[in-house]
Amino acid sequence: VDLSAQIANMSVKNLFLNASGIHCQTEEELDELMNEPVSGAMVTKSMTPKSRFGNPLPRYYRLANGSINSMGLPNQGFDYYMDYLKNHDQKKPIIVSVAGMSKEEDLEMLHQLQDNDGYQGLTELNLSCPNVIGKPQMAYDFEAADDLLHEVFSFYKKPLGIKLPPYFDLVHFDMIAEVLNKYPLSHVNTINSVGNGLWIDTNSETVVLKPKGGFGGVGGSMVLPTALGNVRGLRQRLNDDIKIIGTGGVTNGGDAFAHILCGAEMVSIGTQLYEEGLTTFERVTKELTDIMEAKGYKSLDDFRGKLKVIE
Ligand SMILES: C=Cc1c(C(=O)O)[nH]c(=O)[nH]c1=O
C-alpha cells in the first residue's frame, strides 16, 4: 500500500503509528499492532538479512523525561518479516524498515523486495541507526547517502522512504534536502533517536548501558524540540510530494499537534508507546481530537504545516 496515498485521505484516527523498534520485532508484537484499533499504520523493527541478537544487555534505560538505548539492531531477519507479511492480512499498512549492516546488505534486501512480485508495500530505508558498533550513520555522510540512493533508485521502483537521524545545523538541513529532492521518495521519517548520548548512575558512578561504554540513542519528551526542528526544517526544504512522518518526543495530543503544525503527515510514537503500552494511541488521539475541536479544526489539513512565525 502506498502510504502517501493512504495519507492523502487520512483522518485523525489514522494519524498514528509506532516508531520502528517499538513493539514490532516479533510476530506476537506485530499482531498486537495489527489488531490495535486506532493506529493507522505500523512499521517493523529495522531488519537485516540474517537475524541478530543485537548488543549485550542492559541496552535500554528509562529516563525521567525520555529513554536511552543501544539495542544494536536486534531483529528476526529479513525472511521472518517477509513470511509475516505473506501469512497475515494487512488490516493497516505495514512499513517494512530495512537497515543493513552495510551498503551491500541494504541493496541485497531492496533487490529482494523489488523482485518479490507478492510485495507491494511501503519500504523505509533506515540510514540512521546510531547503535551498531563500528557502523557510522550513513545519513551524516551526505555523499555516501547520495551514492546509495542513486544506486537504489536505479532498480527500486516501489514506494520507498528514508529514516533520518536528527540534524543540528540549518546548512545540514539544506544539504540532506538537496540530496533527497533528487529522488522519487514517498516519505522521510524524522527523527531517529539523538545518537550517542550518555546516562550515568551517580550513586554507583557507572553508566547505565553495557554496549559502547554506555553510549546510546536518546528518545522521549526531551527530544521533542529537536524533532520539531527537523520536521519543520525538512518540510520547508523538501519537495511537496515527499511526505514527512514526524517522530520524536510525542507523549500527548499537544505534541502530535505541534508535529502536524510543522508539516508532519503522520506521527510515530516511540518511548511513550514502549513505556505506556498500546493504549497510548487511544489517549493521544483523543487529546488531539479535543484540541482540534476546541480550535474549530475539522481536518488535519486545516492546520498541517501552518505554523506561524513572529513577524
Ligand atoms: C535500527 C537500529 C536502531 C536502534 C537499535 O537497534 O539500536 N536504536 C535506535 O534508537 N534507532 C535505530 O535506528
mmCIF file of C-alpha atoms and ligand atoms in Angstrom:
data_model
loop_
_atom_site.group_PDB
_atom_site.id
_atom_site.type_symbol
_atom_site.label_atom_id
_atom_site.label_comp_id
_atom_site.label_asym_id
_atom_site.label_seq_id
_atom_site.Cartn_x
_atom_site.Cartn_y
_atom_site.Cartn_z
ATOM 1 C CA VAL A 1 0.000 0.000 0.000
ATOM 2 C CA ASP A 2 1.406 3.392 -0.892
ATOM 3 C CA LEU A 3 1.463 5.247 2.418
ATOM 4 C CA SER A 4 1.310 8.655 0.744
ATOM 5 C CA ALA A 5 -1.906 7.600 -0.985
ATOM 6 C CA GLN A 6 -3.153 6.396 2.393
ATOM 7 C CA ILE A 7 -2.010 9.641 3.976
ATOM 8 C CA ALA A 8 -3.869 11.739 1.414
ATOM 9 C CA ASN A 9 -7.239 10.876 2.938
ATOM 10 C CA MET A 10 -6.029 10.215 6.472
ATOM 11 C CA SER A 11 -8.464 11.174 9.196
ATOM 12 C CA VAL A 12 -7.210 11.908 12.706
ATOM 13 C CA LYS A 13 -7.760 8.405 13.991
ATOM 14 C CA ASN A 14 -5.429 7.054 11.326
ATOM 15 C CA LEU A 15 -2.663 9.528 12.064
ATOM 16 C CA PHE A 16 -0.516 7.465 14.391
ATOM 17 C CA LEU A 17 1.910 4.590 14.108
ATOM 18 C CA ASN A 18 4.617 3.031 16.250
ATOM 19 C CA ALA A 19 8.219 4.207 15.929
ATOM 20 C CA SER A 20 10.322 1.446 14.407
ATOM 21 C CA GLY A 21 11.869 -0.681 17.122
ATOM 22 C CA ILE A 22 8.920 -0.284 19.465
ATOM 23 C CA HIS A 23 6.590 -3.304 19.799
ATOM 24 C CA CYS A 24 7.425 -4.590 16.311
ATOM 25 C CA GLN A 25 10.172 -7.213 16.455
ATOM 26 C CA THR A 26 8.236 -10.490 16.853
ATOM 27 C CA GLU A 27 5.096 -11.966 15.248
ATOM 28 C CA GLU A 28 3.232 -11.516 18.562
ATOM 29 C CA GLU A 29 4.146 -7.849 18.775
ATOM 30 C CA LEU A 30 3.296 -7.251 15.105
ATOM 31 C CA ASP A 31 -0.084 -8.976 15.548
ATOM 32 C CA GLU A 32 -0.866 -6.740 18.521
ATOM 33 C CA LEU A 33 -0.033 -3.664 16.456
ATOM 34 C CA MET A 34 -2.082 -5.009 13.529
ATOM 35 C CA ASN A 35 -5.100 -5.524 15.791
ATOM 36 C CA GLU A 36 -4.736 -2.252 17.705
ATOM 37 C CA PRO A 37 -7.927 -0.394 16.666
ATOM 38 C CA VAL A 38 -6.727 3.237 16.500
ATOM 39 C CA SER A 39 -3.318 3.470 14.802
ATOM 40 C CA GLY A 40 -3.458 3.948 11.033
ATOM 41 C CA ALA A 41 -0.245 2.185 10.068
ATOM 42 C CA MET A 42 2.624 0.236 11.599
ATOM 43 C CA VAL A 43 6.303 -0.261 10.953
ATOM 44 C CA THR A 44 8.535 -3.271 11.560
ATOM 45 C CA LYS A 45 11.730 -3.267 13.560
ATOM 46 C CA SER A 46 14.535 -2.394 11.127
ATOM 47 C CA MET A 47 15.681 -5.667 9.632
ATOM 48 C CA THR A 48 18.987 -7.152 8.494
ATOM 49 C CA PRO A 49 19.392 -10.122 6.123
ATOM 50 C CA LYS A 50 20.043 -12.528 8.976
ATOM 51 C CA SER A 51 18.518 -12.475 12.488
ATOM 52 C CA ARG A 52 20.552 -10.681 15.152
ATOM 53 C CA PHE A 53 20.550 -10.817 18.926
ATOM 54 C CA GLY A 54 21.898 -7.259 18.998
ATOM 55 C CA ASN A 55 24.037 -5.681 21.690
ATOM 56 C CA PRO A 56 24.579 -7.125 25.194
ATOM 57 C CA LEU A 57 22.196 -6.098 27.994
ATOM 58 C CA PRO A 58 21.450 -3.766 29.692
ATOM 59 C CA ARG A 59 20.760 -1.903 26.447
ATOM 60 C CA TYR A 60 17.635 0.164 27.224
ATOM 61 C CA TYR A 61 17.102 2.527 30.143
ATOM 62 C CA ARG A 62 14.112 4.692 31.085
ATOM 63 C CA LEU A 63 14.914 8.290 31.976
ATOM 64 C CA ALA A 64 12.740 10.792 33.835
ATOM 65 C CA ASN A 65 11.875 12.522 30.559
ATOM 66 C CA GLY A 66 12.838 10.002 27.897
ATOM 67 C CA SER A 67 14.945 6.951 27.194
ATOM 68 C CA ILE A 68 18.385 5.888 26.087
ATOM 69 C CA ASN A 69 19.000 2.740 24.021
ATOM 70 C CA SER A 70 21.841 0.840 22.450
ATOM 71 C CA MET A 71 19.882 -2.168 21.181
ATOM 72 C CA GLY A 72 22.246 -2.938 18.313
ATOM 73 C CA LEU A 73 19.632 -3.857 15.695
ATOM 74 C CA PRO A 74 18.139 -6.987 17.284
ATOM 75 C CA ASN A 75 15.678 -8.441 14.755
ATOM 76 C CA GLN A 76 14.413 -11.788 13.451
ATOM 77 C CA GLY A 77 15.952 -11.360 9.996
ATOM 78 C CA PHE A 78 14.545 -10.443 6.579
ATOM 79 C CA ASP A 79 12.819 -13.753 5.741
ATOM 80 C CA TYR A 80 10.921 -13.796 9.056
ATOM 81 C CA TYR A 81 9.270 -10.459 8.263
ATOM 82 C CA MET A 82 8.585 -11.436 4.649
ATOM 83 C CA ASP A 83 6.847 -14.566 5.971
ATOM 84 C CA TYR A 84 4.861 -12.406 8.391
ATOM 85 C CA LEU A 85 3.607 -10.215 5.543
ATOM 86 C CA LYS A 86 2.706 -13.305 3.482
ATOM 87 C CA ASN A 87 0.809 -15.021 6.306
ATOM 88 C CA HIS A 88 -1.120 -12.067 7.742
ATOM 89 C CA ASP A 89 -3.823 -9.945 6.091
ATOM 90 C CA GLN A 90 -2.969 -6.273 6.340
ATOM 91 C CA LYS A 91 -5.644 -4.501 8.330
ATOM 92 C CA LYS A 92 -3.399 -1.448 8.112
ATOM 93 C CA PRO A 93 -0.352 -0.505 6.009
ATOM 94 C CA ILE A 94 2.828 -2.162 7.283
ATOM 95 C CA ILE A 95 6.002 -0.220 6.554
ATOM 96 C CA VAL A 96 8.966 -2.568 6.106
ATOM 97 C CA SER A 97 12.017 -0.987 7.743
ATOM 98 C CA VAL A 98 15.392 -2.055 6.314
ATOM 99 C CA ALA A 99 18.757 -1.345 7.960
ATOM 100 C CA GLY A 100 21.588 -3.379 6.522
ATOM 101 C CA MET A 101 24.910 -3.555 8.303
ATOM 102 C CA SER A 102 26.493 -2.350 5.059
ATOM 103 C CA LYS A 103 25.544 -0.786 1.719
ATOM 104 C CA GLU A 104 25.696 -4.292 0.237
ATOM 105 C CA GLU A 105 23.148 -5.579 2.766
ATOM 106 C CA ASP A 106 20.836 -2.623 2.092
ATOM 107 C CA LEU A 107 20.998 -3.339 -1.650
ATOM 108 C CA GLU A 108 20.577 -7.086 -1.122
ATOM 109 C CA MET A 109 17.319 -6.628 0.796
ATOM 110 C CA LEU A 110 15.992 -3.938 -1.555
ATOM 111 C CA HIS A 111 16.680 -6.154 -4.596
ATOM 112 C CA GLN A 112 14.748 -8.969 -2.909
ATOM 113 C CA LEU A 113 11.836 -6.617 -2.180
ATOM 114 C CA GLN A 114 11.868 -5.278 -5.734
ATOM 115 C CA ASP A 115 11.960 -8.769 -7.241
ATOM 116 C CA ASN A 116 9.195 -10.109 -4.962
ATOM 117 C CA ASP A 117 6.001 -9.665 -7.011
ATOM 118 C CA GLY A 118 3.985 -10.507 -3.909
ATOM 119 C CA TYR A 119 5.381 -7.466 -2.093
ATOM 120 C CA GLN A 120 3.642 -4.180 -2.928
ATOM 121 C CA GLY A 121 4.253 -2.499 0.420
ATOM 122 C CA LEU A 122 5.957 0.692 1.533
ATOM 123 C CA THR A 123 9.610 0.332 2.489
ATOM 124 C CA GLU A 124 11.655 2.583 4.744
ATOM 125 C CA LEU A 125 15.424 2.554 4.403
ATOM 126 C CA ASN A 126 16.901 3.366 7.807
ATOM 127 C CA LEU A 127 20.058 5.408 7.306
ATOM 128 C CA SER A 128 20.270 6.457 10.926
ATOM 129 C CA CYS A 129 20.876 3.622 13.361
ATOM 130 C CA PRO A 130 23.260 5.118 15.966
ATOM 131 C CA ASN A 131 23.968 1.935 17.883
ATOM 132 C CA VAL A 132 25.660 -0.608 15.645
ATOM 133 C CA ILE A 133 29.209 -0.763 16.911
ATOM 134 C CA GLY A 134 31.624 0.405 14.220
ATOM 135 C CA LYS A 135 28.900 1.394 11.744
ATOM 136 C CA PRO A 136 28.600 5.156 11.072
ATOM 137 C CA GLN A 137 25.167 6.703 10.495
ATOM 138 C CA MET A 138 25.005 6.850 6.686
ATOM 139 C CA ALA A 139 22.752 9.925 6.756
ATOM 140 C CA TYR A 140 25.554 12.020 8.254
ATOM 141 C CA ASP A 141 27.700 11.285 5.188
ATOM 142 C CA PHE A 142 25.828 13.264 2.512
ATOM 143 C CA GLU A 143 27.939 11.992 -0.396
ATOM 144 C CA ALA A 144 27.619 8.353 0.677
ATOM 145 C CA ALA A 145 23.864 8.754 1.146
ATOM 146 C CA ASP A 146 23.579 10.304 -2.327
ATOM 147 C CA ASP A 147 25.602 7.465 -3.878
ATOM 148 C CA LEU A 148 23.483 4.841 -2.122
ATOM 149 C CA LEU A 149 20.185 6.451 -3.148
ATOM 150 C CA HIS A 150 21.413 6.841 -6.721
ATOM 151 C CA GLU A 151 22.146 3.118 -6.845
ATOM 152 C CA VAL A 152 18.883 2.176 -5.068
ATOM 153 C CA PHE A 153 16.679 4.161 -7.439
ATOM 154 C CA SER A 154 18.437 2.676 -10.457
ATOM 155 C CA PHE A 155 16.448 -0.527 -9.739
ATOM 156 C CA TYR A 156 13.947 0.061 -6.905
ATOM 157 C CA LYS A 157 10.554 1.135 -8.326
ATOM 158 C CA LYS A 158 8.204 0.554 -5.385
ATOM 159 C CA PRO A 159 7.291 3.206 -2.741
ATOM 160 C CA LEU A 160 10.383 3.970 -0.628
ATOM 161 C CA GLY A 161 11.026 6.332 2.257
ATOM 162 C CA ILE A 162 14.086 7.149 4.349
ATOM 163 C CA LYS A 163 14.523 7.213 8.171
ATOM 164 C CA LEU A 164 16.798 10.097 9.110
ATOM 165 C CA PRO A 165 18.802 10.989 12.204
ATOM 166 C CA PRO A 166 18.370 14.462 13.699
ATOM 167 C CA TYR A 167 20.445 17.290 12.193
ATOM 168 C CA PHE A 168 21.578 20.229 14.302
ATOM 169 C CA ASP A 169 22.640 22.787 11.699
ATOM 170 C CA LEU A 170 20.414 24.600 9.162
ATOM 171 C CA VAL A 171 23.092 24.078 6.499
ATOM 172 C CA HIS A 172 22.799 20.328 7.145
ATOM 173 C CA PHE A 173 19.019 20.596 6.555
ATOM 174 C CA ASP A 174 19.924 22.262 3.217
ATOM 175 C CA MET A 175 22.464 19.583 2.356
ATOM 176 C CA ILE A 176 20.353 16.495 3.100
ATOM 177 C CA ALA A 177 17.289 18.061 1.429
ATOM 178 C CA GLU A 178 19.360 18.756 -1.683
ATOM 179 C CA VAL A 179 20.244 15.067 -1.838
ATOM 180 C CA LEU A 180 16.755 13.739 -1.062
ATOM 181 C CA ASN A 181 14.993 16.078 -3.534
ATOM 182 C CA LYS A 182 16.836 14.321 -6.359
ATOM 183 C CA TYR A 183 14.914 11.079 -5.725
ATOM 184 C CA PRO A 184 11.256 9.973 -6.002
ATOM 185 C CA LEU A 185 10.901 9.268 -2.281
ATOM 186 C CA SER A 186 7.474 8.523 -0.842
ATOM 187 C CA HIS A 187 8.394 9.951 2.548
ATOM 188 C CA VAL A 188 11.028 10.898 5.048
ATOM 189 C CA ASN A 189 10.692 9.750 8.644
ATOM 190 C CA THR A 190 12.371 12.156 11.020
ATOM 191 C CA ILE A 191 13.831 11.934 13.655
ATOM 192 C CA ASN A 192 15.552 8.783 14.786
ATOM 193 C CA SER A 193 16.976 8.850 18.323
ATOM 194 C CA VAL A 194 19.573 11.511 19.118
ATOM 195 C CA GLY A 195 22.729 9.451 18.816
ATOM 196 C CA ASN A 196 25.424 8.702 21.332
ATOM 197 C CA GLY A 197 24.112 10.275 24.470
ATOM 198 C CA LEU A 198 25.282 9.024 27.876
ATOM 199 C CA TRP A 199 23.432 8.478 31.145
ATOM 200 C CA ILE A 200 25.121 7.951 34.483
ATOM 201 C CA ASP A 201 24.005 6.466 37.792
ATOM 202 C CA THR A 202 25.866 8.829 40.082
ATOM 203 C CA ASN A 203 25.337 6.593 43.141
ATOM 204 C CA SER A 204 27.398 3.835 41.575
ATOM 205 C CA GLU A 205 29.299 6.300 39.352
ATOM 206 C CA THR A 206 28.573 3.952 36.459
ATOM 207 C CA VAL A 207 26.944 4.233 33.030
ATOM 208 C CA VAL A 208 23.517 2.553 32.710
ATOM 209 C CA LEU A 209 24.019 0.754 29.360
ATOM 210 C CA LYS A 210 26.531 -2.035 28.753
ATOM 211 C CA PRO A 211 27.261 -1.618 24.992
ATOM 212 C CA LYS A 212 29.649 1.050 23.708
ATOM 213 C CA GLY A 213 30.761 2.098 27.197
ATOM 214 C CA GLY A 214 27.265 3.390 27.860
ATOM 215 C CA PHE A 215 26.670 5.489 24.737
ATOM 216 C CA GLY A 216 23.162 5.234 23.245
ATOM 217 C CA GLY A 217 20.411 6.952 21.268
ATOM 218 C CA VAL A 218 18.215 9.317 23.272
ATOM 219 C CA GLY A 219 14.450 9.496 22.783
ATOM 220 C CA GLY A 220 11.299 10.621 24.528
ATOM 221 C CA SER A 221 9.948 14.017 25.576
ATOM 222 C CA MET A 222 13.388 15.596 25.952
ATOM 223 C CA VAL A 223 13.992 15.307 22.185
ATOM 224 C CA LEU A 224 10.706 16.966 21.136
ATOM 225 C CA PRO A 225 12.343 20.352 20.302
ATOM 226 C CA THR A 226 14.920 18.629 18.086
ATOM 227 C CA ALA A 227 12.201 16.539 16.421
ATOM 228 C CA LEU A 228 10.035 19.603 15.731
ATOM 229 C CA GLY A 229 13.023 21.494 14.341
ATOM 230 C CA ASN A 230 13.854 18.634 11.964
ATOM 231 C CA VAL A 231 10.250 18.153 10.787
ATOM 232 C CA ARG A 232 9.882 21.907 10.189
ATOM 233 C CA GLY A 233 13.338 22.351 8.648
ATOM 234 C CA LEU A 234 12.833 19.481 6.209
ATOM 235 C CA ARG A 235 9.227 20.419 5.396
ATOM 236 C CA GLN A 236 10.488 23.876 4.396
ATOM 237 C CA ARG A 237 13.085 22.316 2.079
ATOM 238 C CA LEU A 238 11.761 19.014 0.690
ATOM 239 C CA ASN A 239 9.637 18.715 -2.481
ATOM 240 C CA ASP A 240 5.924 18.713 -1.576
ATOM 241 C CA ASP A 241 5.456 15.140 -2.812
ATOM 242 C CA ILE A 242 7.934 13.827 -0.255
ATOM 243 C CA LYS A 243 5.710 13.373 2.785
ATOM 244 C CA ILE A 244 7.066 13.560 6.337
ATOM 245 C CA ILE A 245 6.386 11.126 9.151
ATOM 246 C CA GLY A 246 7.119 13.042 12.329
ATOM 247 C CA THR A 247 8.826 11.003 15.043
ATOM 248 C CA GLY A 248 10.363 12.049 18.329
ATOM 249 C CA GLY A 249 9.203 13.240 21.706
ATOM 250 C CA VAL A 250 5.453 12.649 21.272
ATOM 251 C CA THR A 251 3.832 11.928 24.646
ATOM 252 C CA ASN A 252 0.407 13.556 24.171
ATOM 253 C CA GLY A 253 -2.025 15.138 21.710
ATOM 254 C CA GLY A 254 -0.387 18.538 22.030
ATOM 255 C CA ASP A 255 2.968 17.145 20.931
ATOM 256 C CA ALA A 256 1.311 15.487 17.924
ATOM 257 C CA PHE A 257 -0.482 18.769 17.139
ATOM 258 C CA ALA A 258 2.910 20.533 17.131
ATOM 259 C CA HIS A 259 4.386 17.934 14.763
ATOM 260 C CA ILE A 260 1.471 18.454 12.361
ATOM 261 C CA LEU A 261 1.833 22.258 12.539
ATOM 262 C CA CYS A 262 5.452 21.674 11.418
ATOM 263 C CA GLY A 263 4.202 19.664 8.438
ATOM 264 C CA ALA A 264 4.014 16.023 9.550
ATOM 265 C CA GLU A 265 1.544 13.843 7.591
ATOM 266 C CA MET A 266 1.647 11.079 10.177
ATOM 267 C CA VAL A 267 3.171 10.881 13.647
ATOM 268 C CA SER A 268 5.130 7.999 15.219
ATOM 269 C CA ILE A 269 5.286 7.328 18.915
ATOM 270 C CA GLY A 270 8.313 5.527 20.391
ATOM 271 C CA THR A 271 9.430 5.844 24.008
ATOM 272 C CA GLN A 272 5.954 6.764 25.291
ATOM 273 C CA LEU A 273 4.406 3.800 23.456
ATOM 274 C CA TYR A 274 7.004 1.469 24.962
ATOM 275 C CA GLU A 275 6.503 2.779 28.494
ATOM 276 C CA GLU A 276 2.685 3.203 28.472
ATOM 277 C CA GLY A 277 1.662 0.438 26.073
ATOM 278 C CA LEU A 278 -0.606 0.348 23.035
ATOM 279 C CA THR A 279 -3.382 2.289 24.790
ATOM 280 C CA THR A 280 -1.202 5.349 24.148
ATOM 281 C CA PHE A 281 -2.720 5.541 20.647
ATOM 282 C CA GLU A 282 -6.256 5.952 22.022
ATOM 283 C CA ARG A 283 -5.227 8.559 24.614
ATOM 284 C CA VAL A 284 -3.140 10.675 22.257
ATOM 285 C CA THR A 285 -5.797 10.531 19.519
ATOM 286 C CA LYS A 286 -8.471 11.707 21.975
ATOM 287 C CA GLU A 287 -6.239 14.540 23.180
ATOM 288 C CA LEU A 288 -5.521 15.632 19.605
ATOM 289 C CA THR A 289 -9.208 15.434 18.658
ATOM 290 C CA ASP A 290 -10.111 17.574 21.701
ATOM 291 C CA ILE A 291 -7.535 20.190 20.690
ATOM 292 C CA MET A 292 -8.867 20.259 17.132
ATOM 293 C CA GLU A 293 -12.468 20.617 18.334
ATOM 294 C CA ALA A 294 -11.506 23.429 20.714
ATOM 295 C CA LYS A 295 -9.857 25.235 17.808
ATOM 296 C CA GLY A 296 -12.641 24.500 15.313
ATOM 297 C CA TYR A 297 -10.437 22.379 13.033
ATOM 298 C CA LYS A 298 -12.295 19.725 11.056
ATOM 299 C CA SER A 299 -9.318 18.013 9.430
ATOM 300 C CA LEU A 300 -5.548 17.816 9.718
ATOM 301 C CA ASP A 301 -5.226 19.879 6.544
ATOM 302 C CA ASP A 302 -6.849 22.814 8.356
ATOM 303 C CA PHE A 303 -3.573 23.331 10.240
ATOM 304 C CA ARG A 304 -0.934 20.988 8.810
ATOM 305 C CA GLY A 305 2.253 22.917 8.031
ATOM 306 C CA LYS A 306 0.617 26.230 9.066
ATOM 307 C CA LEU A 307 2.989 27.044 11.889
ATOM 308 C CA LYS A 308 3.142 30.810 12.332
ATOM 309 C CA VAL A 309 6.336 32.760 12.889
ATOM 310 C CA ILE A 310 6.637 36.043 14.727
ATOM 311 C CA GLU A 311 6.834 38.805 12.098
HETATM 312 C C1 LIG B 1 17.979 0.246 13.637
HETATM 313 C C2 LIG B 1 18.657 0.439 14.755
HETATM 314 C C3 LIG B 1 18.275 1.435 15.750
HETATM 315 C C4 LIG B 1 18.399 1.172 17.100
HETATM 316 C C5 LIG B 1 18.985 -0.084 17.618
HETATM 317 O O1 LIG B 1 18.536 -1.190 17.223
HETATM 318 O O2 LIG B 1 19.933 0.060 18.427
HETATM 319 N N1 LIG B 1 18.061 2.101 18.035
HETATM 320 C C6 LIG B 1 17.593 3.342 17.666
HETATM 321 O O3 LIG B 1 17.266 4.206 18.529
HETATM 322 N N2 LIG B 1 17.440 3.623 16.341
HETATM 323 C C7 LIG B 1 17.753 2.738 15.361
HETATM 324 O O4 LIG B 1 17.585 3.073 14.160
#
